Amino acid sequence: MTAAKRQTKPLIATFDAVAQFEAEARRLAGRVSENQLRFLKVAKAKGKDMEPVGRMAGARA
Amino acid sequence: MKSHKNDIRYQAYRSQARQLAAELICGQPDLLRDGIDPLQIRFEPITDEAIEACYLWGEEAELYPWENVPSWKATDRKGFDLSVWYGPELCGLCYATPRQSSICIKIILLEGKPDRSHPLKGEVASLALLTIDSYARMIKCTEIEVQDPEPLAIPWYQELGFDYSADGRLVIQVNA
């Protein structure tokens, strides 16, 4: 086996793993959730007035 | 080897959570406020470019130590980082992690651009939550918690569906 072929094999394995995990991610995520729809609908209706600018979560120093 | 494989796994999960959010808003643009072009919204990791952009947010910004996020990511395999852009403009940053829990992902940091006229004003939390909700399901967390919510933002989280649990945590159930 040439050096080039030896280097290509792990790279292909990594690409395969990425594709497999991406498919797994989509399966686990499932369909659009009610929460997700609510987040967007509420933001559309009230976000401009209600969402504060700047920090929204995180401990103050 | 397993460690390397898991690094790839969670990297793929993060990228897919961001991708799914982009697909949702492009597929249903009517869910966004009028005037927002979904094609301009980008869901990206917190890169050096994002950190540099947040330093340009101006004097009003009370910046979190976003420059520490790359080192957190190195030790927090399941940590989730997000920068939300509108075209070339950085509008929000978020870091969440399920660390120390197998059921709860915590929003550790969330910050929007401190400019009242930026194009995603009012959408930063919801867009961040879109991605976190998907990611939570991928890693099998059943609740999202806002750790240390900014007091001014609490009514907003409650409007979005969060509520205080009996033990005083601001949470929302996943898959609800």
PDB file of C-alpha atoms in Angstrom:
ATOM      1  CA  MET A   1       0.000   0.000   0.000  1.00  0.00           C
ATOM      2  CA  THR A   2       1.352   3.432  -0.872  1.00  0.00           C
ATOM      3  CA  ALA A   3       1.794   6.161   1.731  1.00  0.00           C
ATOM      4  CA  ALA A   4      -0.955   8.197   0.052  1.00  0.00           C
ATOM      5  CA  LYS A   5      -3.415   5.313   0.342  1.00  0.00           C
ATOM      6  CA  ARG A   6      -2.506   4.795   4.005  1.00  0.00           C
ATOM      7  CA  GLN A   7      -3.303   8.466   4.714  1.00  0.00           C
ATOM      8  CA  THR A   8      -6.569   8.412   2.769  1.00  0.00           C
ATOM      9  CA  LYS A   9      -8.102   5.525   4.702  1.00  0.00           C
ATOM     10  CA  PRO A  10      -8.467   7.266   8.104  1.00  0.00           C
ATOM     11  CA  LEU A  11      -9.755  10.356   6.335  1.00  0.00           C
ATOM     12  CA  ILE A  12     -12.503   8.348   4.651  1.00  0.00           C
ATOM     13  CA  ALA A  13     -13.344   6.728   7.996  1.00  0.00           C
ATOM     14  CA  THR A  14     -13.706  10.194   9.541  1.00  0.00           C
ATOM     15  CA  PHE A  15     -15.967  11.375   6.720  1.00  0.00           C
ATOM     16  CA  ASP A  16     -18.065   8.242   7.155  1.00  0.00           C
ATOM     17  CA  ALA A  17     -18.315   8.842  10.895  1.00  0.00           C
ATOM     18  CA  VAL A  18     -19.368  12.470  10.385  1.00  0.00           C
ATOM     19  CA  ALA A  19     -22.071  11.451   7.912  1.00  0.00           C
ATOM     20  CA  GLN A  20     -23.281   8.748  10.299  1.00  0.00           C
ATOM     21  CA  PHE A  21     -23.441  11.165  13.255  1.00  0.00           C
ATOM     22  CA  GLU A  22     -25.180  13.841  11.201  1.00  0.00           C
ATOM     23  CA  ALA A  23     -27.876  11.341  10.248  1.00  0.00           C
ATOM     24  CA  GLU A  24     -28.096  10.244  13.887  1.00  0.00           C
ATOM     25  CA  ALA A  25     -28.456  13.894  15.001  1.00  0.00           C
ATOM     26  CA  ARG A  26     -31.393  14.447  12.666  1.00  0.00           C
ATOM     27  CA  ARG A  27     -33.082  11.249  13.754  1.00  0.00           C
ATOM     28  CA  LEU A  28     -32.719  12.156  17.425  1.00  0.00           C
ATOM     29  CA  ALA A  29     -33.890  15.738  16.891  1.00  0.00           C
ATOM     30  CA  GLY A  30     -37.045  14.474  15.215  1.00  0.00           C
ATOM     31  CA  ARG A  31     -39.631  16.902  13.929  1.00  0.00           C
ATOM     32  CA  VAL A  32     -39.971  20.571  14.729  1.00  0.00           C
ATOM     33  CA  SER A  33     -41.183  20.734  18.319  1.00  0.00           C
ATOM     34  CA  GLU A  34     -44.054  22.708  19.802  1.00  0.00           C
ATOM     35  CA  ASN A  35     -41.487  24.601  21.862  1.00  0.00           C
ATOM     36  CA  GLN A  36     -39.632  25.690  18.757  1.00  0.00           C
ATOM     37  CA  LEU A  37     -42.784  26.931  17.089  1.00  0.00           C
ATOM     38  CA  ARG A  38     -43.794  28.772  20.247  1.00  0.00           C
ATOM     39  CA  PHE A  39     -40.368  30.444  20.580  1.00  0.00           C
ATOM     40  CA  LEU A  40     -40.686  31.869  17.081  1.00  0.00           C
ATOM     41  CA  LYS A  41     -44.342  32.850  17.326  1.00  0.00           C
ATOM     42  CA  VAL A  42     -43.883  34.602  20.662  1.00  0.00           C
ATOM     43  CA  ALA A  43     -40.755  36.385  19.421  1.00  0.00           C
ATOM     44  CA  LYS A  44     -42.600  37.556  16.330  1.00  0.00           C
ATOM     45  CA  ALA A  45     -45.518  38.863  18.359  1.00  0.00           C
ATOM     46  CA  LYS A  46     -43.755  40.355  21.377  1.00  0.00           C
ATOM     47  CA  GLY A  47     -39.987  40.112  20.998  1.00  0.00           C
ATOM     48  CA  LYS A  48     -39.326  43.636  19.835  1.00  0.00           C
ATOM     49  CA  ASP A  49     -41.038  45.037  22.927  1.00  0.00           C
ATOM     50  CA  MET A  50     -40.148  42.432  25.526  1.00  0.00           C
ATOM     51  CA  GLU A  51     -36.688  41.093  24.794  1.00  0.00           C
ATOM     52  CA  PRO A  52     -34.019  43.125  26.580  1.00  0.00           C
ATOM     53  CA  VAL A  53     -30.895  44.084  24.688  1.00  0.00           C
ATOM     54  CA  GLY A  54     -27.500  42.971  25.935  1.00  0.00           C
ATOM     55  CA  ARG A  55     -27.052  40.291  28.557  1.00  0.00           C
ATOM     56  CA  MET A  56     -29.884  37.856  29.153  1.00  0.00           C
ATOM     57  CA  ALA A  57     -28.195  35.052  31.087  1.00  0.00           C
ATOM     58  CA  GLY A  58     -24.940  34.618  32.927  1.00  0.00           C
ATOM     59  CA  ALA A  59     -23.507  35.353  36.324  1.00  0.00           C
ATOM     60  CA  ARG A  60     -22.326  38.886  36.894  1.00  0.00           C
ATOM     61  CA  ALA A  61     -18.665  39.189  37.763  1.00  0.00           C
TER      62      ALA A  61
ATOM     63  CA  MET B   1     -10.223   6.287  20.021  1.00  0.00           C
ATOM     64  CA  LYS B   2     -13.660   6.380  21.607  1.00  0.00           C
ATOM     65  CA  SER B   3     -12.915   9.856  22.885  1.00  0.00           C
ATOM     66  CA  HIS B   4     -12.054  11.013  19.376  1.00  0.00           C
ATOM     67  CA  LYS B   5     -15.234   9.403  18.042  1.00  0.00           C
ATOM     68  CA  ASN B   6     -17.346  11.207  20.634  1.00  0.00           C
ATOM     69  CA  ASP B   7     -15.674  14.497  19.758  1.00  0.00           C
ATOM     70  CA  ILE B   8     -16.783  13.945  16.162  1.00  0.00           C
ATOM     71  CA  ARG B   9     -20.259  12.908  17.344  1.00  0.00           C
ATOM     72  CA  TYR B  10     -20.945  16.065  19.357  1.00  0.00           C
ATOM     73  CA  GLN B  11     -19.373  18.263  16.704  1.00  0.00           C
ATOM     74  CA  ALA B  12     -21.808  16.747  14.194  1.00  0.00           C
ATOM     75  CA  TYR B  13     -24.716  17.226  16.617  1.00  0.00           C
ATOM     76  CA  ARG B  14     -23.857  20.897  17.136  1.00  0.00           C
ATOM     77  CA  SER B  15     -23.573  21.588  13.430  1.00  0.00           C
ATOM     78  CA  GLN B  16     -26.852  19.793  12.729  1.00  0.00           C
ATOM     79  CA  ALA B  17     -28.680  21.691  15.490  1.00  0.00           C
ATOM     80  CA  ARG B  18     -27.570  24.946  13.862  1.00  0.00           C
ATOM     81  CA  GLN B  19     -28.427  23.636  10.405  1.00  0.00           C
ATOM     82  CA  LEU B  20     -31.907  22.496  11.466  1.00  0.00           C
ATOM     83  CA  ALA B  21     -32.664  25.963  12.852  1.00  0.00           C
ATOM     84  CA  ALA B  22     -31.636  27.544   9.555  1.00  0.00           C
ATOM     85  CA  GLU B  23     -33.794  25.075   7.638  1.00  0.00           C
ATOM     86  CA  LEU B  24     -36.798  25.760   9.867  1.00  0.00           C
ATOM     87  CA  ILE B  25     -36.771  29.521   9.426  1.00  0.00           C
ATOM     88  CA  CYS B  26     -36.054  29.273   5.701  1.00  0.00           C
ATOM     89  CA  GLY B  27     -38.880  26.749   5.321  1.00  0.00           C
ATOM     90  CA  GLN B  28     -41.334  28.813   7.361  1.00  0.00           C
ATOM     91  CA  PRO B  29     -40.263  32.465   6.957  1.00  0.00           C
ATOM     92  CA  ASP B  30     -43.695  33.634   8.133  1.00  0.00           C
ATOM     93  CA  LEU B  31     -42.593  32.632  11.651  1.00  0.00           C
ATOM     94  CA  LEU B  32     -40.218  35.598  11.618  1.00  0.00           C
ATOM     95  CA  ARG B  33     -41.076  39.258  12.067  1.00  0.00           C
ATOM     96  CA  ASP B  34     -41.875  41.114   8.845  1.00  0.00           C
ATOM     97  CA  GLY B  35     -38.792  42.527   7.256  1.00  0.00           C
ATOM     98  CA  ILE B  36     -36.429  39.804   8.418  1.00  0.00           C
ATOM     99  CA  ASP B  37     -34.888  37.862   5.558  1.00  0.00           C
ATOM    100  CA  PRO B  38     -34.314  34.288   6.786  1.00  0.00           C
ATOM    101  CA  LEU B  39     -31.522  33.825   4.267  1.00  0.00           C
ATOM    102  CA  GLN B  40     -29.544  36.525   6.068  1.00  0.00           C
ATOM    103  CA  ILE B  41     -29.673  34.692   9.401  1.00  0.00           C
ATOM    104  CA  ARG B  42     -26.619  32.550  10.098  1.00  0.00           C
ATOM    105  CA  PHE B  43     -26.189  30.128  12.978  1.00  0.00           C
ATOM    106  CA  GLU B  44     -22.469  29.631  13.553  1.00  0.00           C
ATOM    107  CA  PRO B  45     -20.138  28.432  16.294  1.00  0.00           C
ATOM    108  CA  ILE B  46     -18.368  31.024  18.436  1.00  0.00           C
ATOM    109  CA  THR B  47     -15.318  31.569  16.273  1.00  0.00           C
ATOM    110  CA  ASP B  48     -12.491  34.073  16.528  1.00  0.00           C
ATOM    111  CA  GLU B  49     -14.481  36.144  14.031  1.00  0.00           C
ATOM    112  CA  ALA B  50     -17.485  36.205  16.394  1.00  0.00           C
ATOM    113  CA  ILE B  51     -15.334  37.148  19.374  1.00  0.00           C
ATOM    114  CA  GLU B  52     -13.719  39.974  17.414  1.00  0.00           C
ATOM    115  CA  ALA B  53     -17.159  41.155  16.252  1.00  0.00           C
ATOM    116  CA  CYS B  54     -18.571  41.280  19.793  1.00  0.00           C
ATOM    117  CA  TYR B  55     -15.724  43.572  20.839  1.00  0.00           C
ATOM    118  CA  LEU B  56     -17.166  46.055  18.355  1.00  0.00           C
ATOM    119  CA  TRP B  57     -20.545  46.119  20.086  1.00  0.00           C
ATOM    120  CA  GLY B  58     -19.627  49.414  21.677  1.00  0.00           C
ATOM    121  CA  GLU B  59     -19.485  50.932  25.108  1.00  0.00           C
ATOM    122  CA  GLU B  60     -22.990  49.785  26.052  1.00  0.00           C
ATOM    123  CA  ALA B  61     -21.871  46.148  25.910  1.00  0.00           C
ATOM    124  CA  GLU B  62     -21.220  44.398  29.218  1.00  0.00           C
ATOM    125  CA  LEU B  63     -19.357  41.611  27.534  1.00  0.00           C
ATOM    126  CA  TYR B  64     -19.072  38.198  29.049  1.00  0.00           C
ATOM    127  CA  PRO B  65     -15.689  36.532  28.710  1.00  0.00           C
ATOM    128  CA  TRP B  66     -16.549  35.140  25.290  1.00  0.00           C
ATOM    129  CA  GLU B  67     -12.845  34.799  24.533  1.00  0.00           C
ATOM    130  CA  ASN B  68     -12.801  31.956  27.099  1.00  0.00           C
ATOM    131  CA  VAL B  69     -15.330  29.902  25.137  1.00  0.00           C
ATOM    132  CA  PRO B  70     -12.739  28.158  22.912  1.00  0.00           C
ATOM    133  CA  SER B  71     -10.982  26.818  26.013  1.00  0.00           C
ATOM    134  CA  TRP B  72     -14.310  25.775  27.582  1.00  0.00           C
ATOM    135  CA  LYS B  73     -15.141  23.895  24.408  1.00  0.00           C
ATOM    136  CA  ALA B  74     -11.874  22.020  24.631  1.00  0.00           C
ATOM    137  CA  THR B  75     -12.812  20.554  28.014  1.00  0.00           C
ATOM    138  CA  ASP B  76     -16.598  20.439  27.723  1.00  0.00           C
ATOM    139  CA  ARG B  77     -17.296  17.835  25.072  1.00  0.00           C
ATOM    140  CA  LYS B  78     -21.068  18.329  25.032  1.00  0.00           C
ATOM    141  CA  GLY B  79     -20.957  22.119  25.367  1.00  0.00           C
ATOM    142  CA  PHE B  80     -22.932  24.032  22.748  1.00  0.00           C
ATOM    143  CA  ASP B  81     -21.733  27.347  21.369  1.00  0.00           C
ATOM    144  CA  LEU B  82     -23.646  29.606  19.063  1.00  0.00           C
ATOM    145  CA  SER B  83     -23.229  32.943  17.359  1.00  0.00           C
ATOM    146  CA  VAL B  84     -26.226  34.402  15.530  1.00  0.00           C
ATOM    147  CA  TRP B  85     -25.553  36.705  12.623  1.00  0.00           C
ATOM    148  CA  TYR B  86     -27.666  38.768  10.269  1.00  0.00           C
ATOM    149  CA  GLY B  87     -25.546  39.011   7.163  1.00  0.00           C
ATOM    150  CA  PRO B  88     -22.219  40.414   8.356  1.00  0.00           C
ATOM    151  CA  GLU B  89     -23.665  41.688  11.649  1.00  0.00           C
ATOM    152  CA  LEU B  90     -23.227  39.704  14.856  1.00  0.00           C
ATOM    153  CA  CYS B  91     -26.510  39.882  16.800  1.00  0.00           C
ATOM    154  CA  GLY B  92     -26.146  37.314  19.593  1.00  0.00           C
ATOM    155  CA  LEU B  93     -23.927  34.823  21.391  1.00  0.00           C
ATOM    156  CA  CYS B  94     -24.840  31.840  23.525  1.00  0.00           C
ATOM    157  CA  TYR B  95     -23.121  29.044  25.427  1.00  0.00           C
ATOM    158  CA  ALA B  96     -25.021  26.105  26.922  1.00  0.00           C
ATOM    159  CA  THR B  97     -23.896  22.858  28.483  1.00  0.00           C
ATOM    160  CA  PRO B  98     -25.326  19.714  30.073  1.00  0.00           C
ATOM    161  CA  ARG B  99     -22.267  19.469  32.327  1.00  0.00           C
ATOM    162  CA  GLN B 100     -22.938  17.675  35.628  1.00  0.00           C
ATOM    163  CA  SER B 101     -26.356  16.514  34.413  1.00  0.00           C
ATOM    164  CA  SER B 102     -27.651  13.858  32.084  1.00  0.00           C
ATOM    165  CA  ILE B 103     -31.122  15.379  31.802  1.00  0.00           C
ATOM    166  CA  CYS B 104     -30.684  19.147  31.814  1.00  0.00           C
ATOM    167  CA  ILE B 105     -28.866  21.466  29.446  1.00  0.00           C
ATOM    168  CA  LYS B 106     -28.135  24.839  31.031  1.00  0.00           C
ATOM    169  CA  ILE B 107     -27.867  28.121  29.226  1.00  0.00           C
ATOM    170  CA  ILE B 108     -24.771  29.525  30.884  1.00  0.00           C
ATOM    171  CA  LEU B 109     -24.378  32.687  28.840  1.00  0.00           C
ATOM    172  CA  LEU B 110     -26.719  34.504  26.485  1.00  0.00           C
ATOM    173  CA  GLU B 111     -26.078  37.979  25.230  1.00  0.00           C
ATOM    174  CA  GLY B 112     -27.620  40.001  22.433  1.00  0.00           C
ATOM    175  CA  LYS B 113     -26.118  42.965  20.686  1.00  0.00           C
ATOM    176  CA  PRO B 114     -26.766  45.936  22.972  1.00  0.00           C
ATOM    177  CA  ASP B 115     -28.068  48.041  20.109  1.00  0.00           C
ATOM    178  CA  ARG B 116     -31.825  48.587  20.070  1.00  0.00           C
ATOM    179  CA  SER B 117     -31.935  48.835  16.298  1.00  0.00           C
ATOM    180  CA  HIS B 118     -30.081  45.703  15.252  1.00  0.00           C
ATOM    181  CA  PRO B 119     -31.988  43.551  12.741  1.00  0.00           C
ATOM    182  CA  LEU B 120     -32.645  40.624  15.104  1.00  0.00           C
ATOM    183  CA  LYS B 121     -33.699  42.699  18.107  1.00  0.00           C
ATOM    184  CA  GLY B 122     -36.379  40.628  19.861  1.00  0.00           C
ATOM    185  CA  GLU B 123     -35.368  37.389  18.137  1.00  0.00           C
ATOM    186  CA  VAL B 124     -32.037  36.572  19.783  1.00  0.00           C
ATOM    187  CA  ALA B 125     -33.313  34.383  22.620  1.00  0.00           C
ATOM    188  CA  SER B 126     -35.821  32.544  20.435  1.00  0.00           C
ATOM    189  CA  LEU B 127     -33.238  31.799  17.728  1.00  0.00           C
ATOM    190  CA  ALA B 128     -30.765  30.554  20.328  1.00  0.00           C
ATOM    191  CA  LEU B 129     -33.467  28.401  21.899  1.00  0.00           C
ATOM    192  CA  LEU B 130     -34.370  26.931  18.511  1.00  0.00           C
ATOM    193  CA  THR B 131     -30.914  25.429  18.244  1.00  0.00           C
ATOM    194  CA  ILE B 132     -30.656  24.418  21.906  1.00  0.00           C
ATOM    195  CA  ASP B 133     -34.019  22.647  21.759  1.00  0.00           C
ATOM    196  CA  SER B 134     -32.817  20.463  18.879  1.00  0.00           C
ATOM    197  CA  TYR B 135     -29.441  19.857  20.497  1.00  0.00           C
ATOM    198  CA  ALA B 136     -31.125  18.911  23.792  1.00  0.00           C
ATOM    199  CA  ARG B 137     -33.114  16.213  22.026  1.00  0.00           C
ATOM    200  CA  MET B 138     -29.989  14.925  20.300  1.00  0.00           C
ATOM    201  CA  ILE B 139     -28.173  14.480  23.607  1.00  0.00           C
ATOM    202  CA  LYS B 140     -31.345  13.215  25.291  1.00  0.00           C
ATOM    203  CA  CYS B 141     -31.791  16.037  27.767  1.00  0.00           C
ATOM    204  CA  THR B 142     -35.355  16.521  28.931  1.00  0.00           C
ATOM    205  CA  GLU B 143     -35.158  20.098  30.155  1.00  0.00           C
ATOM    206  CA  ILE B 144     -33.500  23.397  29.355  1.00  0.00           C
ATOM    207  CA  GLU B 145     -32.531  25.640  32.257  1.00  0.00           C
ATOM    208  CA  VAL B 146     -31.512  29.274  32.203  1.00  0.00           C
ATOM    209  CA  GLN B 147     -28.757  29.525  34.760  1.00  0.00           C
ATOM    210  CA  ASP B 148     -28.417  32.989  36.245  1.00  0.00           C
ATOM    211  CA  PRO B 149     -31.095  34.714  34.156  1.00  0.00           C
ATOM    212  CA  GLU B 150     -30.754  38.455  33.925  1.00  0.00           C
ATOM    213  CA  PRO B 151     -33.620  39.799  36.117  1.00  0.00           C
ATOM    214  CA  LEU B 152     -34.857  42.075  33.325  1.00  0.00           C
ATOM    215  CA  ALA B 153     -35.097  39.085  30.994  1.00  0.00           C
ATOM    216  CA  ILE B 154     -37.104  36.801  33.310  1.00  0.00           C
ATOM    217  CA  PRO B 155     -40.547  37.963  32.078  1.00  0.00           C
ATOM    218  CA  TRP B 156     -39.308  37.338  28.547  1.00  0.00           C
ATOM    219  CA  TYR B 157     -38.237  33.770  29.348  1.00  0.00           C
ATOM    220  CA  GLN B 158     -41.608  33.177  30.977  1.00  0.00           C
ATOM    221  CA  GLU B 159     -43.370  34.505  27.897  1.00  0.00           C
ATOM    222  CA  LEU B 160     -41.316  32.055  25.817  1.00  0.00           C
ATOM    223  CA  GLY B 161     -42.586  29.192  27.991  1.00  0.00           C
ATOM    224  CA  PHE B 162     -40.083  28.888  30.847  1.00  0.00           C
ATOM    225  CA  ASP B 163     -41.299  28.584  34.388  1.00  0.00           C
ATOM    226  CA  TYR B 164     -39.775  28.281  37.841  1.00  0.00           C
ATOM    227  CA  SER B 165     -39.553  24.739  39.167  1.00  0.00           C
ATOM    228  CA  ALA B 166     -40.271  23.854  42.781  1.00  0.00           C
ATOM    229  CA  ASP B 167     -36.549  24.056  43.505  1.00  0.00           C
ATOM    230  CA  GLY B 168     -36.284  27.555  42.050  1.00  0.00           C
ATOM    231  CA  ARG B 169     -34.779  26.846  38.635  1.00  0.00           C
ATOM    232  CA  LEU B 170     -36.022  28.607  35.500  1.00  0.00           C
ATOM    233  CA  VAL B 171     -36.726  25.695  33.162  1.00  0.00           C
ATOM    234  CA  ILE B 172     -38.714  24.462  30.200  1.00  0.00           C
ATOM    235  CA  GLN B 173     -39.370  20.820  29.400  1.00  0.00           C
ATOM    236  CA  VAL B 174     -38.040  19.507  26.123  1.00  0.00           C
ATOM    237  CA  ASN B 175     -40.516  17.761  23.794  1.00  0.00           C
ATOM    238  CA  ALA B 176     -43.341  19.769  25.296  1.00  0.00           C
TER     239      ALA B 176
END
